[in-house]
């Protein structure tokens, strides 16, 4: 994915976007081709505001007062459209991890990305934040944007994807429609052998109590 986003140069192979062969020598070329990426470790400037991070690298005079106001309105419009509540003036390092991820997504959308790559996006999120992320991704998918989700979590794969490509030891082992597979088959493709996704174990049998205490009271040095 770093090759697709222009971080690394490919040794061989071709990239086609919308049926056209595309050269991606660097990240600026990737952005110009409509590719955005949300890294597992965010690429944000901690002591910059949300708005400053959004327009960083895409300024083109945006730091001038009239353009800055326009950029702010564009950001707020995107945030409203995708139900991502963000404060443009908030300092990034003061935001939760979930909110920082939203800033990364908004940064890609601000640059009009039609292909969005996310690397292990739920690894740092709470369950509720992950659910919110999935709602956003489904909305983007329904609008016709391409979402490339890198994950090893089978539940996420089955819930949100349409097509699954499995890599093992650096090689592509299969590409299947999500509706035509199941977690067991995907696990087998991932590790190269059959995998049991359940654990069969007998009920625990408590042993003899080694210590039994009742009505114990303790007072600390402060008398509490």
Coordinates of C-alpha atoms in Angstrom, one line a residue:
X1 CA 0.0 0.0 0.0
X2 CA 3.0 2.3 0.5
X3 CA 3.8 1.7 -3.1
X4 CA 0.3 2.6 -4.2
X5 CA 0.5 5.8 -2.1
X6 CA 3.9 6.7 -3.6
X7 CA 6.0 6.2 -0.4
X8 CA 8.1 3.5 -2.2
X9 CA 8.8 3.0 -5.8
X10 CA 7.7 -0.4 -7.3
X11 CA 10.4 -2.6 -8.7
X12 CA 8.0 -4.1 -11.2
X13 CA 4.3 -4.3 -12.0
X14 CA 1.7 -1.8 -13.2
X15 CA -1.0 0.3 -11.5
X16 CA -4.3 0.9 -13.3
X17 CA -6.9 3.4 -12.0
X18 CA -10.3 3.4 -13.7
X19 CA -8.9 1.4 -16.5
X20 CA -5.9 3.7 -17.2
X21 CA -2.3 2.9 -16.4
X22 CA -1.0 5.3 -13.8
X23 CA 2.5 6.2 -12.7
X24 CA 2.9 7.0 -9.0
X25 CA 6.5 8.2 -8.4
X26 CA 5.6 10.0 -5.1
X27 CA 2.7 10.8 -2.8
X28 CA 1.8 14.0 -4.6
X29 CA 1.2 11.9 -7.7
X30 CA -0.9 9.5 -5.6
X31 CA -3.0 12.4 -4.3
X32 CA -3.4 13.8 -7.8
X33 CA -4.6 10.4 -8.9
X34 CA -7.3 10.5 -6.2
X35 CA -5.7 8.2 -3.7
X36 CA -5.8 8.8 0.1
X37 CA -4.3 6.8 2.9
X38 CA -5.0 6.5 6.6
X39 CA -1.9 5.0 8.2
X40 CA -1.9 2.8 11.2
X41 CA 0.4 5.4 12.8
X42 CA -1.1 8.7 11.9
X43 CA 0.8 11.2 9.9
X44 CA -0.4 14.3 11.7
X45 CA 1.5 17.2 13.2
X46 CA 0.7 17.0 17.0
X47 CA 1.0 20.7 17.8
X48 CA -1.0 21.9 14.7
X49 CA -4.7 22.5 14.8
X50 CA -7.1 20.2 12.9
X51 CA -7.5 22.8 10.1
X52 CA -3.8 23.3 9.8
X53 CA -3.3 19.5 9.5
X54 CA -6.1 19.2 6.9
X55 CA -4.6 21.9 4.6
X56 CA -0.9 21.1 5.2
X57 CA 0.7 20.2 1.8
X58 CA -2.4 21.4 -0.1
X59 CA -2.2 25.1 0.9
X60 CA -1.9 26.8 -2.5
X61 CA -2.4 30.1 -0.6
X62 CA -4.9 28.6 1.8
X63 CA -3.1 30.2 4.8
X64 CA -4.1 33.6 3.5
X65 CA -7.2 34.8 5.4
X66 CA -9.8 34.6 2.7
X67 CA -8.7 31.1 1.5
X68 CA -8.3 29.9 5.1
X69 CA -12.0 30.8 5.8
X70 CA -13.0 28.9 2.6
X71 CA -10.9 25.9 3.7
X72 CA -12.6 26.0 7.2
X73 CA -16.0 26.0 5.6
X74 CA -15.1 23.1 3.3
X75 CA -13.8 21.1 6.3
X76 CA -17.0 21.8 8.3
X77 CA -19.1 20.8 5.4
X78 CA -17.3 17.5 5.0
X79 CA -17.5 16.8 8.7
X80 CA -21.3 17.5 8.7
X81 CA -21.8 15.3 5.6
X82 CA -20.1 12.3 7.1
X83 CA -21.1 12.9 10.7
X84 CA -17.6 13.4 11.9
X85 CA -17.7 15.9 14.7
X86 CA -14.4 17.8 14.7
X87 CA -13.3 21.3 15.9
X88 CA -11.1 22.9 13.3
X89 CA -9.3 24.9 16.0
X90 CA -8.6 21.9 18.3
X91 CA -4.9 20.9 18.7
X92 CA -4.4 17.4 17.4
X93 CA -2.3 16.1 20.3
X94 CA -5.2 17.0 22.6
X95 CA -7.7 14.8 20.7
X96 CA -8.6 11.2 21.3
X97 CA -7.2 8.6 19.0
X98 CA -10.6 8.1 17.4
X99 CA -10.9 11.8 16.6
X100 CA -7.3 11.9 15.2
X101 CA -8.3 9.1 12.8
X102 CA -11.3 11.2 11.7
X103 CA -8.9 14.0 10.9
X104 CA -6.9 11.7 8.7
X105 CA -10.0 10.6 6.9
X106 CA -11.2 14.2 6.4
X107 CA -7.7 15.1 5.2
X108 CA -8.0 12.5 2.4
X109 CA -11.6 13.6 1.5
X110 CA -10.5 17.3 1.5
X111 CA -8.1 16.3 -1.2
X112 CA -11.0 14.7 -3.1
X113 CA -9.7 11.1 -2.7
X114 CA -11.8 8.5 -4.6
X115 CA -9.6 5.6 -3.3
X116 CA -9.1 5.4 0.4
X117 CA -6.6 3.0 2.0
X118 CA -6.9 2.2 5.7
X119 CA -4.1 0.2 7.4
X120 CA -5.4 -1.7 10.5
X121 CA -7.8 1.2 11.3
X122 CA -9.6 -0.4 14.3
X123 CA -6.5 -1.5 16.2
X124 CA -6.5 1.7 18.2
X125 CA -10.3 2.3 18.5
X126 CA -12.9 1.5 21.1
X127 CA -15.8 -0.7 19.9
X128 CA -18.1 2.3 19.6
X129 CA -15.4 4.2 17.6
X130 CA -15.0 1.2 15.3
X131 CA -18.7 1.0 14.7
X132 CA -18.7 4.7 13.8
X133 CA -15.8 4.1 11.4
X134 CA -17.7 1.3 9.7
X135 CA -20.7 3.6 9.2
X136 CA -18.5 6.2 7.6
X137 CA -16.8 3.6 5.3
X138 CA -20.1 2.1 4.2
X139 CA -21.3 5.6 3.4
X140 CA -18.2 6.3 1.3
X141 CA -18.6 2.9 -0.4
X142 CA -22.2 3.6 -1.3
X143 CA -21.1 6.9 -2.8
X144 CA -18.9 5.0 -5.2
X145 CA -15.6 5.4 -3.6
X146 CA -13.1 2.5 -3.4
X147 CA -12.1 1.4 0.1
X148 CA -9.0 -0.7 0.6
X149 CA -9.1 -2.1 4.2
X150 CA -6.0 -3.8 5.5
X151 CA -7.0 -6.0 8.5
X152 CA -6.5 -9.4 10.0
X153 CA -9.8 -9.3 11.9
X154 CA -12.2 -11.7 10.3
X155 CA -15.4 -10.1 11.8
X156 CA -14.5 -6.8 10.1
X157 CA -13.8 -8.5 6.8
X158 CA -17.2 -10.3 6.8
X159 CA -19.1 -7.2 8.0
X160 CA -17.9 -4.5 5.7
X161 CA -16.1 -5.9 2.6
X162 CA -17.3 -7.0 -0.8
X163 CA -14.1 -8.6 -2.0
X164 CA -11.3 -10.2 0.0
X165 CA -7.6 -10.6 -1.1
X166 CA -5.5 -12.8 1.2
X167 CA -1.7 -12.4 1.4
X168 CA 0.5 -14.9 3.1
X169 CA 4.3 -14.5 3.5
X170 CA 4.3 -11.6 1.0
X171 CA 2.4 -13.4 -1.7
X172 CA -1.2 -13.2 -2.8
X173 CA -2.9 -16.5 -2.1
X174 CA -6.5 -15.8 -3.2
X175 CA -9.1 -13.2 -4.1
X176 CA -12.7 -14.1 -3.4
X177 CA -16.1 -12.5 -3.0
X178 CA -17.0 -12.0 0.6
X179 CA -20.4 -13.4 0.1
X180 CA -18.9 -16.7 -1.3
X181 CA -16.6 -17.4 1.7
X182 CA -16.7 -17.7 5.5
X183 CA -14.3 -17.0 8.4
X184 CA -13.1 -20.6 8.4
X185 CA -12.0 -20.6 4.8
X186 CA -10.4 -17.2 5.2
X187 CA -8.4 -18.3 8.2
X188 CA -7.2 -21.4 6.3
X189 CA -6.1 -19.1 3.4
X190 CA -4.3 -16.8 5.9
X191 CA -2.3 -19.5 7.7
X192 CA -2.1 -22.3 5.0
X193 CA -3.8 -25.0 7.1
X194 CA -7.2 -25.7 8.7
X195 CA -7.9 -23.6 11.7
X196 CA -10.4 -24.2 14.5
X197 CA -12.1 -20.9 15.4
X198 CA -13.5 -22.3 18.6
X199 CA -12.0 -23.6 21.7
X200 CA -13.4 -26.8 23.2
X201 CA -12.6 -27.2 26.9
X202 CA -14.3 -28.8 29.8
X203 CA -15.9 -26.8 32.6
X204 CA -13.4 -25.6 35.3
X205 CA -13.4 -27.6 38.5
X206 CA -12.4 -25.5 41.5
X207 CA -9.9 -27.1 43.9
X208 CA -9.6 -26.9 47.6
X209 CA -9.5 -23.4 49.1
X210 CA -6.0 -22.5 50.3
X211 CA -7.1 -19.3 52.1
X212 CA -10.5 -18.3 53.5
X213 CA -11.0 -14.9 55.1
X214 CA -14.1 -13.3 56.6
X215 CA -14.8 -9.9 58.2
X216 CA -11.2 -8.6 57.6
X217 CA -10.7 -4.9 58.4
X218 CA -7.5 -2.9 57.7
X219 CA -6.5 0.5 58.9
X220 CA -3.7 2.5 57.1
X221 CA -1.2 4.9 58.6
X222 CA -3.7 7.8 58.3
X223 CA -6.3 5.8 60.3
X224 CA -8.5 5.3 57.3

